[in-house]
Every structure is written in C-alpha cells, then in structure tokens.
Coordinates of C-alpha atoms and ligand atoms in Angstrom, one line a residue:
X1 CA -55.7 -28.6 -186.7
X2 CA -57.4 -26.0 -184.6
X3 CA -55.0 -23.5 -183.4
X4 CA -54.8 -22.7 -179.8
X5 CA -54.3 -19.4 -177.9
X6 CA -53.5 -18.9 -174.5
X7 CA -55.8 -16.4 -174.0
X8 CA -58.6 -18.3 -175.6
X9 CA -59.6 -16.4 -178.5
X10 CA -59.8 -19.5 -180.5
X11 CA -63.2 -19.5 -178.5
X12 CA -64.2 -16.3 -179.7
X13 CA -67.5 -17.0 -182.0
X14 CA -68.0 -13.5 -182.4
X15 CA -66.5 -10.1 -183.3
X16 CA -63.8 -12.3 -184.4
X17 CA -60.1 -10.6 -183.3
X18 CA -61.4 -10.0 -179.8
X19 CA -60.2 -11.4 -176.7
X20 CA -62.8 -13.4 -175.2
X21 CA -63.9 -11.0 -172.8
X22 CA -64.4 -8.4 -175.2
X23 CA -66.0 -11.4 -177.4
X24 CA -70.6 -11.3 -177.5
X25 CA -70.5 -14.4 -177.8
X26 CA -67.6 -17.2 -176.9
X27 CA -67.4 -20.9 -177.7
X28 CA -69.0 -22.9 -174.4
X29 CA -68.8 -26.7 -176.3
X30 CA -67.3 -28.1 -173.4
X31 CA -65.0 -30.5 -175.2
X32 CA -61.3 -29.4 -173.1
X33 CA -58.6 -28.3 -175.4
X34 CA -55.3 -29.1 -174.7
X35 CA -54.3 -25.8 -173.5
X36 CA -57.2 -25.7 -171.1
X37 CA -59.1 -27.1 -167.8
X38 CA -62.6 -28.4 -167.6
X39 CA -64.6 -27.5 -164.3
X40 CA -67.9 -28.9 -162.5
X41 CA -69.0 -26.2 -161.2
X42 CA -70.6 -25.8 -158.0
X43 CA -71.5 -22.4 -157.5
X44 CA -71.5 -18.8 -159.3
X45 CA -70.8 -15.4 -157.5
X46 CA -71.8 -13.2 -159.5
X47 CA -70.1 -9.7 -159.5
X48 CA -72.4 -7.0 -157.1
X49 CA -73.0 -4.8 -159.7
X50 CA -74.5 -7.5 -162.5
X51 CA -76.5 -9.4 -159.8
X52 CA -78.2 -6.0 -158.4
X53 CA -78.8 -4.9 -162.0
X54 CA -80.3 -8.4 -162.5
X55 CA -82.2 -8.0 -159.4
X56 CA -84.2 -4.9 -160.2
X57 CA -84.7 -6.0 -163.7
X58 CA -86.5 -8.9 -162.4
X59 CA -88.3 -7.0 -159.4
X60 CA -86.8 -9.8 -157.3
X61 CA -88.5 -12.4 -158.8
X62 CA -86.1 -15.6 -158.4
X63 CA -87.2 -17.4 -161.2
X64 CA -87.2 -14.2 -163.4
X65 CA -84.0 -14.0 -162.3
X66 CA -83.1 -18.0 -163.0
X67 CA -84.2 -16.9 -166.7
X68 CA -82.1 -14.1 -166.9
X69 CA -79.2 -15.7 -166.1
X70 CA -79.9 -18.7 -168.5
X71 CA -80.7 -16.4 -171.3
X72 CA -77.4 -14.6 -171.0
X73 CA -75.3 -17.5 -170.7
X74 CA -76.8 -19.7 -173.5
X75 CA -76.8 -16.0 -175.5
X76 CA -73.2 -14.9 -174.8
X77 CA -71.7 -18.6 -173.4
X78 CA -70.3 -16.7 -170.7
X79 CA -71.7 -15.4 -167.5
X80 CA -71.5 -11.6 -169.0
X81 CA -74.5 -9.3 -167.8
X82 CA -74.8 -7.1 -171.6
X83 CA -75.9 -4.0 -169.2
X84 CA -73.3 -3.9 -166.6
X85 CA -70.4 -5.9 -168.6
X86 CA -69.4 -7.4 -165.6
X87 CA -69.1 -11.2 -164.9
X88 CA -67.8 -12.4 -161.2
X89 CA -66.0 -15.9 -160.3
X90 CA -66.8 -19.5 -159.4
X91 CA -65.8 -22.3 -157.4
X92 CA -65.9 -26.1 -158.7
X93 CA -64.3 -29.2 -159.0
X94 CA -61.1 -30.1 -161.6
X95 CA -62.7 -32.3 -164.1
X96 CA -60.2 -32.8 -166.6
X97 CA -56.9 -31.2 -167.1
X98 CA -55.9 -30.8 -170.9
X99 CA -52.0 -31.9 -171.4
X100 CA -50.5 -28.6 -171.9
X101 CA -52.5 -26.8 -169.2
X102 CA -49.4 -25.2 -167.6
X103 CA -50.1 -26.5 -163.8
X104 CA -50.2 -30.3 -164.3
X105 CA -49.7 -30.4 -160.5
X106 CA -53.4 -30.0 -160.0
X107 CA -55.4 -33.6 -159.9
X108 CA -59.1 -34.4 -160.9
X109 CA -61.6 -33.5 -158.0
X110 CA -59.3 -30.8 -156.4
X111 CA -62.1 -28.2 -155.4
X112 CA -60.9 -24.5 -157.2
X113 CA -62.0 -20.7 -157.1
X114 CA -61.1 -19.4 -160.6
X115 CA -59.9 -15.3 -160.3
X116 CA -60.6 -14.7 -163.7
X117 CA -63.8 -13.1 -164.4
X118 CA -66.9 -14.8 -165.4
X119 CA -67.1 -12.3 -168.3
X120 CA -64.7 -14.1 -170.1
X121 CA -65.0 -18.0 -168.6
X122 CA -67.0 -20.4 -171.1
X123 CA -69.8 -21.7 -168.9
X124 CA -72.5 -24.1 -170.0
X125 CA -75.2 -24.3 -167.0
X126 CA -77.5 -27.7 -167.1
X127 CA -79.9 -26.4 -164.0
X128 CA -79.7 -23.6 -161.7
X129 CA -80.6 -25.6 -158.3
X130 CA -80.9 -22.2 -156.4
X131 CA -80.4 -18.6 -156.2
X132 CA -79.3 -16.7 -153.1
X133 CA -80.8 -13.4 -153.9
X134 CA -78.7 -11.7 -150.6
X135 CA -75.6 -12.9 -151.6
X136 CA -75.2 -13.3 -155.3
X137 CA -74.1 -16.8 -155.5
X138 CA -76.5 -19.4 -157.4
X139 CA -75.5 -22.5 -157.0
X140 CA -75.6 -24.5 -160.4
X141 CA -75.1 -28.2 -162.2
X142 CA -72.7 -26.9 -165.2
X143 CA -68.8 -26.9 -166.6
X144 CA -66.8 -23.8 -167.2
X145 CA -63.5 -24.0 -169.1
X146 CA -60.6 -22.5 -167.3
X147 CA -57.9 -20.9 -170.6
X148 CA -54.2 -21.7 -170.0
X149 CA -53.3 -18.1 -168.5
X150 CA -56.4 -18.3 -166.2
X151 CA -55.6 -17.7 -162.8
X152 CA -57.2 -19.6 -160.1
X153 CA -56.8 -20.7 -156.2
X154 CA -56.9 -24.2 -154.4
X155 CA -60.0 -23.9 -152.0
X156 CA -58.5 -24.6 -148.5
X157 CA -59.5 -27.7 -146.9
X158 CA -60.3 -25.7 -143.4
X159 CA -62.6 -23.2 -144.8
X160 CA -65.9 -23.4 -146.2
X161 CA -65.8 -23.1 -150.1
X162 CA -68.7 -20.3 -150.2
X163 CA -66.8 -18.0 -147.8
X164 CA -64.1 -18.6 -150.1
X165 CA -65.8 -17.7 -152.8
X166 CA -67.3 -14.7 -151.3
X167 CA -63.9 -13.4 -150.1
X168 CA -62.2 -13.9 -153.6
X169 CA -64.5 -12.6 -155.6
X170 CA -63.5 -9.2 -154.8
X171 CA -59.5 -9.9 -153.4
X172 CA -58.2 -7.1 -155.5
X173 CA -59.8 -4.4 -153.4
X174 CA -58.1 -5.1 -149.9
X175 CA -55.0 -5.9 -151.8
X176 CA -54.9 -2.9 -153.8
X177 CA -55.6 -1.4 -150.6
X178 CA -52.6 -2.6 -149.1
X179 CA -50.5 -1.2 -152.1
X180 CA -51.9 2.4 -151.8
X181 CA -52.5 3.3 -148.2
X182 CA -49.6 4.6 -145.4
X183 CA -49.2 4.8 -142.6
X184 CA -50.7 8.6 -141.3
X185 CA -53.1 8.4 -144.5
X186 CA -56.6 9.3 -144.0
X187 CA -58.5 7.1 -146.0
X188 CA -62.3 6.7 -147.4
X189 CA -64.4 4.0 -147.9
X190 CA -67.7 4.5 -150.1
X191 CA -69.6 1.6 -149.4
X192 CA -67.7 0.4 -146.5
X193 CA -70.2 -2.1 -144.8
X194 CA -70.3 -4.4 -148.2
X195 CA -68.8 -7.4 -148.9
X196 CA -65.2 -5.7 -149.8
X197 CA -66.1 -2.4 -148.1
X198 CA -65.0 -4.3 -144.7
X199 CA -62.3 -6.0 -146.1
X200 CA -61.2 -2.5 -147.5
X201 CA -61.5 -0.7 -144.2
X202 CA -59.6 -3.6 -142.4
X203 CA -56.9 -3.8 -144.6
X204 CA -57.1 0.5 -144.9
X205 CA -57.2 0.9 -140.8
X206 CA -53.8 -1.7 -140.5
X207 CA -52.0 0.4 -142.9
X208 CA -52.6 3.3 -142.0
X209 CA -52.6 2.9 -138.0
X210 CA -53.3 5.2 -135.2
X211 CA -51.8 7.7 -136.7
X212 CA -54.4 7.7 -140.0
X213 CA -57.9 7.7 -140.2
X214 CA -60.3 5.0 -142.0
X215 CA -63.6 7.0 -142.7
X216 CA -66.4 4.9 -144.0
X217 CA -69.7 6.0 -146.1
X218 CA -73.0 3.9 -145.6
X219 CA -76.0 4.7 -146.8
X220 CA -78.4 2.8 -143.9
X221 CA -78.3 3.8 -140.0
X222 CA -77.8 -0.1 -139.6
X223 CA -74.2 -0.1 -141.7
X224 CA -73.0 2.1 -138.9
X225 CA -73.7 0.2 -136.1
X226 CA -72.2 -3.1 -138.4
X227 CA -69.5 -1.3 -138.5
X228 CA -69.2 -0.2 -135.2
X229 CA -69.8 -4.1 -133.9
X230 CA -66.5 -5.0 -136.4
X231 CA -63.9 -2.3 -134.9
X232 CA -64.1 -0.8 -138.2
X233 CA -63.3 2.7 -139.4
X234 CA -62.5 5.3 -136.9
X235 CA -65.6 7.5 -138.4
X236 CA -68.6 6.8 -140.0
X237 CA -70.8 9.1 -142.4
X238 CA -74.2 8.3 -143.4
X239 CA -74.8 9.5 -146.9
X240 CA -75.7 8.9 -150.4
X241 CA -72.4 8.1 -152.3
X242 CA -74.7 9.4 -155.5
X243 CA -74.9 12.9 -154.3
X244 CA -71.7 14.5 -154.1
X245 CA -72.4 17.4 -152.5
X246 CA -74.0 15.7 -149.0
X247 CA -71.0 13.1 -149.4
X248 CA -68.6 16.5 -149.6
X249 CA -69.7 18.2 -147.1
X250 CA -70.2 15.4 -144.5
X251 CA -67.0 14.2 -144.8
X252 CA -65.6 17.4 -144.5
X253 CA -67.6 18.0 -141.1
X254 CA -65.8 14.8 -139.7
X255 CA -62.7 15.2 -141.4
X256 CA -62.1 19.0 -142.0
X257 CA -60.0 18.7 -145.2
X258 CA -60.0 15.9 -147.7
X259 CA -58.5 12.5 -147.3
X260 CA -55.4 11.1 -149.1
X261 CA -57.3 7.9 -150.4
X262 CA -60.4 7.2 -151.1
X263 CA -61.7 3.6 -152.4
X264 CA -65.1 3.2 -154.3
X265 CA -66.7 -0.3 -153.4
X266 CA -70.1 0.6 -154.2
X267 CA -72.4 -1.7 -156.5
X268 CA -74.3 1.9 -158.0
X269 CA -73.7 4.0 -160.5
X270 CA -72.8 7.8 -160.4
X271 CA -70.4 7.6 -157.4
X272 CA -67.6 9.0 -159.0
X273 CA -68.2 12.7 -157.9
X274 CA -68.2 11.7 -154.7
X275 CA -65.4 10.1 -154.6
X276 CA -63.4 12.7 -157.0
X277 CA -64.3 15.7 -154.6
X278 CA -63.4 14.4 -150.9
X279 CA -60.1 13.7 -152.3
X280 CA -56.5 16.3 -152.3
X281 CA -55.4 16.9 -155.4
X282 CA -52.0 14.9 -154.5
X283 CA -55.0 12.0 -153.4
X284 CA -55.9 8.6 -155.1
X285 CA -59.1 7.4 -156.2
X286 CA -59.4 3.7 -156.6
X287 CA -62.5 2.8 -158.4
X288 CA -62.7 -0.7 -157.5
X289 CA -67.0 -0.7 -158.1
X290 CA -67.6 -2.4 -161.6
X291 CA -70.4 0.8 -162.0
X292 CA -68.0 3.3 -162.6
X293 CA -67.7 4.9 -165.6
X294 CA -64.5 6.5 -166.8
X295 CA -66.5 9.2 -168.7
X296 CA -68.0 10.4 -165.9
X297 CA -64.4 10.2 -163.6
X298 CA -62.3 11.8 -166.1
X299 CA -64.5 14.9 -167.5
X300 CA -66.1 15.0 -163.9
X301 CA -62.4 15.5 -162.1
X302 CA -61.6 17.7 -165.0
X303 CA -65.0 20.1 -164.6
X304 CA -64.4 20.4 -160.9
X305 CA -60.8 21.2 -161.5
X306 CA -59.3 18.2 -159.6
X307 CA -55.7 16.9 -160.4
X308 CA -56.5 13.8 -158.6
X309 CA -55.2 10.6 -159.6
X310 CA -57.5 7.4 -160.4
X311 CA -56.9 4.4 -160.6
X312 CA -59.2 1.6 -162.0
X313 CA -59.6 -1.3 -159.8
X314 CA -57.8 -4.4 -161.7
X315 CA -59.2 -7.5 -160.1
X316 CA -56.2 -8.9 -160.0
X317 CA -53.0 -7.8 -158.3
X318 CA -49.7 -10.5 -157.3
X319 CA -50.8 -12.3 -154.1
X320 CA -54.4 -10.8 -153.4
X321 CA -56.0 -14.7 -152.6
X322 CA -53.6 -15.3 -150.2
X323 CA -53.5 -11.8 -148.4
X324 CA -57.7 -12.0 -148.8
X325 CA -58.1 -15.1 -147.0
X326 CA -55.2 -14.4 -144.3
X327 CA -57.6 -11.1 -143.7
X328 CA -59.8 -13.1 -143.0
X329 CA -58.4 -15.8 -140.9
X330 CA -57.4 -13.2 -138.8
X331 CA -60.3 -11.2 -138.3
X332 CA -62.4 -13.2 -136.5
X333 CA -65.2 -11.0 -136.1
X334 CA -65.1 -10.3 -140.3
X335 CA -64.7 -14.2 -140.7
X336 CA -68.2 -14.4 -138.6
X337 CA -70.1 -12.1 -140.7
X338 CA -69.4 -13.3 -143.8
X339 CA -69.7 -17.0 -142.2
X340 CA -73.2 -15.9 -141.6
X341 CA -73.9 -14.5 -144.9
X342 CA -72.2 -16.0 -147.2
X343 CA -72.3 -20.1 -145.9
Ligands
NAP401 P1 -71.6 -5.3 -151.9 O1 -71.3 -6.3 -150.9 O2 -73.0 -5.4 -152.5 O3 -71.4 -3.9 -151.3 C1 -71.7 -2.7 -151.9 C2 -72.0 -1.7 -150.9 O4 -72.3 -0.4 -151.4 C3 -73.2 -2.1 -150.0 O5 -72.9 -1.9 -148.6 C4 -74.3 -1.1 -150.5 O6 -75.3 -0.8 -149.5 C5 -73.4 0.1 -150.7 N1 -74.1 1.1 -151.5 C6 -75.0 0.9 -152.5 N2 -75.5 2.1 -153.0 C7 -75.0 3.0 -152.2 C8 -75.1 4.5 -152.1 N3 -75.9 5.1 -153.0 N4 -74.4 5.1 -151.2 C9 -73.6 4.5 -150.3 N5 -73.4 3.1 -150.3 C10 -74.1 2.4 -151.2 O7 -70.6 -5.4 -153.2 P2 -69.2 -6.0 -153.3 O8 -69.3 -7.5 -153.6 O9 -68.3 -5.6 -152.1 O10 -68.7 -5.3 -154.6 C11 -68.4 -3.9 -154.6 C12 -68.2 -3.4 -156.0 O11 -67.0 -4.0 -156.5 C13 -69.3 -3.7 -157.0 O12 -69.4 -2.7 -157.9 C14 -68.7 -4.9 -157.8 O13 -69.2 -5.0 -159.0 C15 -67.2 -4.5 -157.8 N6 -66.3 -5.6 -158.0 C16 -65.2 -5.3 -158.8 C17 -64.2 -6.3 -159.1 C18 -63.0 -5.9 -159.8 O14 -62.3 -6.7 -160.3 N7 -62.7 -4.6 -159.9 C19 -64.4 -7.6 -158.6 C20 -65.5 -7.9 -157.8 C21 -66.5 -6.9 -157.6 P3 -76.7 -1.5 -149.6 O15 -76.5 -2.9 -149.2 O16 -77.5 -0.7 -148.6 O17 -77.2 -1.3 -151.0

C-alpha cells in the first residue's frame, strides 16, 4: 500500500526526496488520497511576479499566455512558473474530502481559498475559460488536490469570492506588517499602490499612528493621486524602486533620515538596494516581493556596509485571512478598489 505523507511527497514524481514544492514535477492524477482533499476549481491567482513574467514572455498575447500556463502545468503538474518559482493561490469548491483529511468539518460544495502556494498544489486544468490579464486571475474548469497540512479559508458567504481571492493571495504582507511596525515608526512602502502595497500602507499607517509616518514609492504620477484618493501614506515618492540611488535620495528629501521599516511589495526584480539603503541600521527590511533575490540582499547590504535586518516574506503567518479580510471590511474605500478590479 502506498504510503502517505502529510506534506505530500508521496506526489513527488521527480527529484525524488523533495518536498513537493521543491519537486519539477508532482503527481496531478487526481484520484484523492486519504490524507487529502479534492477541489473544483474555479479560479487561479496567480502570484504578481509569475503572471508579469508570463505577461512579457507572451508580449501580452492572451492565448500565448493560455499556452503558457498549460504547458507549465501539464509539464510540472503544478501551477509553478520555472523562471520566477513562484505559484499563487486558488478558490474552488470541496469535491471530495479523503477520510483522514484532518478537518472533516468541512462538507462537499463549501466554496474554499487554499493559502498554500500554487507552487506546490497538484492542479490538473481541463480548459482555461478566460484570462484577466489586469488582474492575474484565470478562471479555469480543473481540480487541485489540497495535502493534509494545507492551509486553507472558508470563502465568506457576504463577499465576493474573487475579492477574496485577490485579498488572500498576498495576506502575509499586511499581517506581517502588523507584527513589525509601532507605533512612532516611520515606515516604507516600495510598491505601495499594488494589490498588497495598499493593504501594507493601511495596516502600516494604523500601527504606527500620528505619531509615525507611512511613506509610499510608486513609479506612475497616477499611483500618487490613488493613493491620495484612499487616505493612504502620509508622503508619497515617485521613483524607480530599481535605481537605488533616486529611491535614496528622494526619500531622504521627504524624510530626512531613514525609516525604521521598510516593506518591498514590488512584482520586479532588483529592488533590494533600494530597500536595503533607506533603511537604519537598527531597521527591518521585509521582502515580501517573490522577485527578490537573497544574493543580491545579503552581499548588497554587506557592500554598502548596512547591518540591517531582513526578513523574507513567509506567506503565511497565524491569523493573516482573518486580519486581511477584516482590513478590508473596514476600509471601505480599499474594499471599492479592489471590488472594481478584482470582481
Ligand atoms: P501588484 O498588485 O502587481 O503590485 C506591485 C506594485 O509594484 C505595482 O503597483 C507596480 O506598479 C509596482 N512596481 C513595479 N515595478 C516597480 C518599480 N520599478 N518601481 C516602483 N514600483 C514598481 O502585486 P501584488 O499582488 O501586490 O504582489 C506584490 C509582490 O508580492 C509580488 O512580487 C508577488 O509575487 C509577491 N507575493 C508574495 C507572496 C509571499 O508569500 N511572500 C504572496 C503573494 C504575492 P505598476 O503597476 O506600475 O507596474
């Protein structure tokens, strides 16, 4: 008899030993174990970084991008862009619930957000019904396997699933947020008019109250004026979070020293020097963007002499669904943005 694993590595087809996210390729027969939950799924997000890599690899060409996607998943059996390594999250409905999936409370048809990552979710995909190219969801006819220690959320019944979906796709960062900044902290946002980059400078502007400072970094005049029209951050640079320097110096010129946090939320590479030198040595540095690389962060804050400390940004920290969507509940003006994007 096969042997099961919690973490699903009995799905791993190849290296063998490796834990399925690490896996190239995973088991996606969608016969359930035991151990695990089968899922209808209705729609994909897929993580920022992956779907603008996709994006420009297909020169915006939807169906391009529809065979992307397919290739990648029949290839891999798992939703894991091989450039980026990043995967994202996905709503459906319970299909069938395997007899020692630990929560036996759930019932067939109850509509779920998984908070594991794609990267490491068996997903077969019949037929990609559509892709929203400015909002990474595609919306799909396909099952996805949830393992035994895979995290998910109920979707609540009074909101729409897709905003759900957008807002838990990236719950760790206001979260995390909420762990890291005080009250009197002067905090930055790179990338603050995204999807998370609000949620960030929400959560980052309650923490730290009057007596802090949120400062955000957009890289188009209209993000400033977004950001203006949500309450959000109490100053607002406009620079490119890829040159260092011009991020430096302009948040220096609002600021006049550097700030005690800074959170990366960026879907680009080569932010982290940015990031690394508007922050005090006694600072943080949460790297929440899936483009980082760690190379770059640690021999970058070592070259410039910085004794900052960096933190990667863990997807996942204890309660970060519910204090996502209670964000948003309660900031009405957020809840209508992402309404109109995202539904
Ligand atoms: P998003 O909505 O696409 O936001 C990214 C923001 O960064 C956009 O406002 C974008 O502006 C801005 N940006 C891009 N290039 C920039 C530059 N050179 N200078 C300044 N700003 C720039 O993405 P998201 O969904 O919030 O995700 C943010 C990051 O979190 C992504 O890297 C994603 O992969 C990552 N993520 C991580 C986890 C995790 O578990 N750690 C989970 C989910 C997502 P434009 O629109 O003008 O390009």
């Amino acid at each position: 008899m096969e042997k099961l694993c919690k973490y699903g590595t009995n799905r791993v087809i190849h290296p063998k030993g490796v834990l399925p996210q690490a896996a190239l390729k995973i088991d996606n027969d969608m016969t359930v174990k035991e151990n695990e939950l089968l899922i209808d799924v209705i729609t994909l997000n897929i993580d920022s970084a992956s779907f603008t890599q996709i994006k420009e690899a297909c020169h915006y060409d939807v169906s391009k991008m529809e065979e992307m996607i397919l290739d990648i998943v029949s290839e891999r059996g798992k939703m894991q862009n091989p450039v980026t390594g990043s995967g994202g999250m996905l709503i459906g409905k319970v299909k069938k619930i395997g007899a020692l999936f630990p929560d036996q409370s759930l019932q067939v048809g109850d509509k779920i957000a998984t908070l594991v990552s794609l990267s490491l979710t068996p997903l077969k995909i019949k037929n990609i019904k559509s892709i929203n190219i400015e909002n990474d969801q595609v919306h799909i006819e396909g099952s996805a396997i949830l393992f035994e220690t895979g995290i998910f959320a109920l979707v609540p019944s009074d909101m729409d699933e897709h905003l759900v979906l957008a807002a838990l796709d990236v719950a760790g960062a206001p979260a995390q947020v909420n762990k890291l900044v005080k009250k009197g902290d002067t905090v930055a946002i790179i990338g603050a008019a995204g999807k998370s980059g609000v949620l960030c400078a929400y959560q980052a502007m309650k923490n730290a109250t009057s007596t802090g400072k949120v400062i955000g970094v957009v890289n188009e005049e209209s993000q400033i004026e977004l950001l203006r029209e949500l309450d959000l951050c109490d100053e607002v640079v406009l620079a490119d979070a890829t040159n260092a320097i011009d991020v430096y110096d302009k948040v220096m010129a609002v600021n006049g020293e550097q700030v005690d946090v800074c959170i990366n939320v960026v879907n680009v590479q080569n932010t982290e020097m940015s990031c690394i030198l508007i922050t005090k040595d006694s600072g943080i540095v949460y790297f929440f963007s899936m483009a980082t690389s760690f190379t770059k962060a640690a021999l970058g804050a070592e070259g410039v002499g910085s004794d900052v400390t960096m933190i990667i940004g863990n997807g996942y920290t204890k309660n970060h669904a519910q204090l996502t969507l209670d964000l948003v509940n309660h900031a009405p003006k957020i809840k209508s943005l992402f309404e109109k994007k995202y539904t």
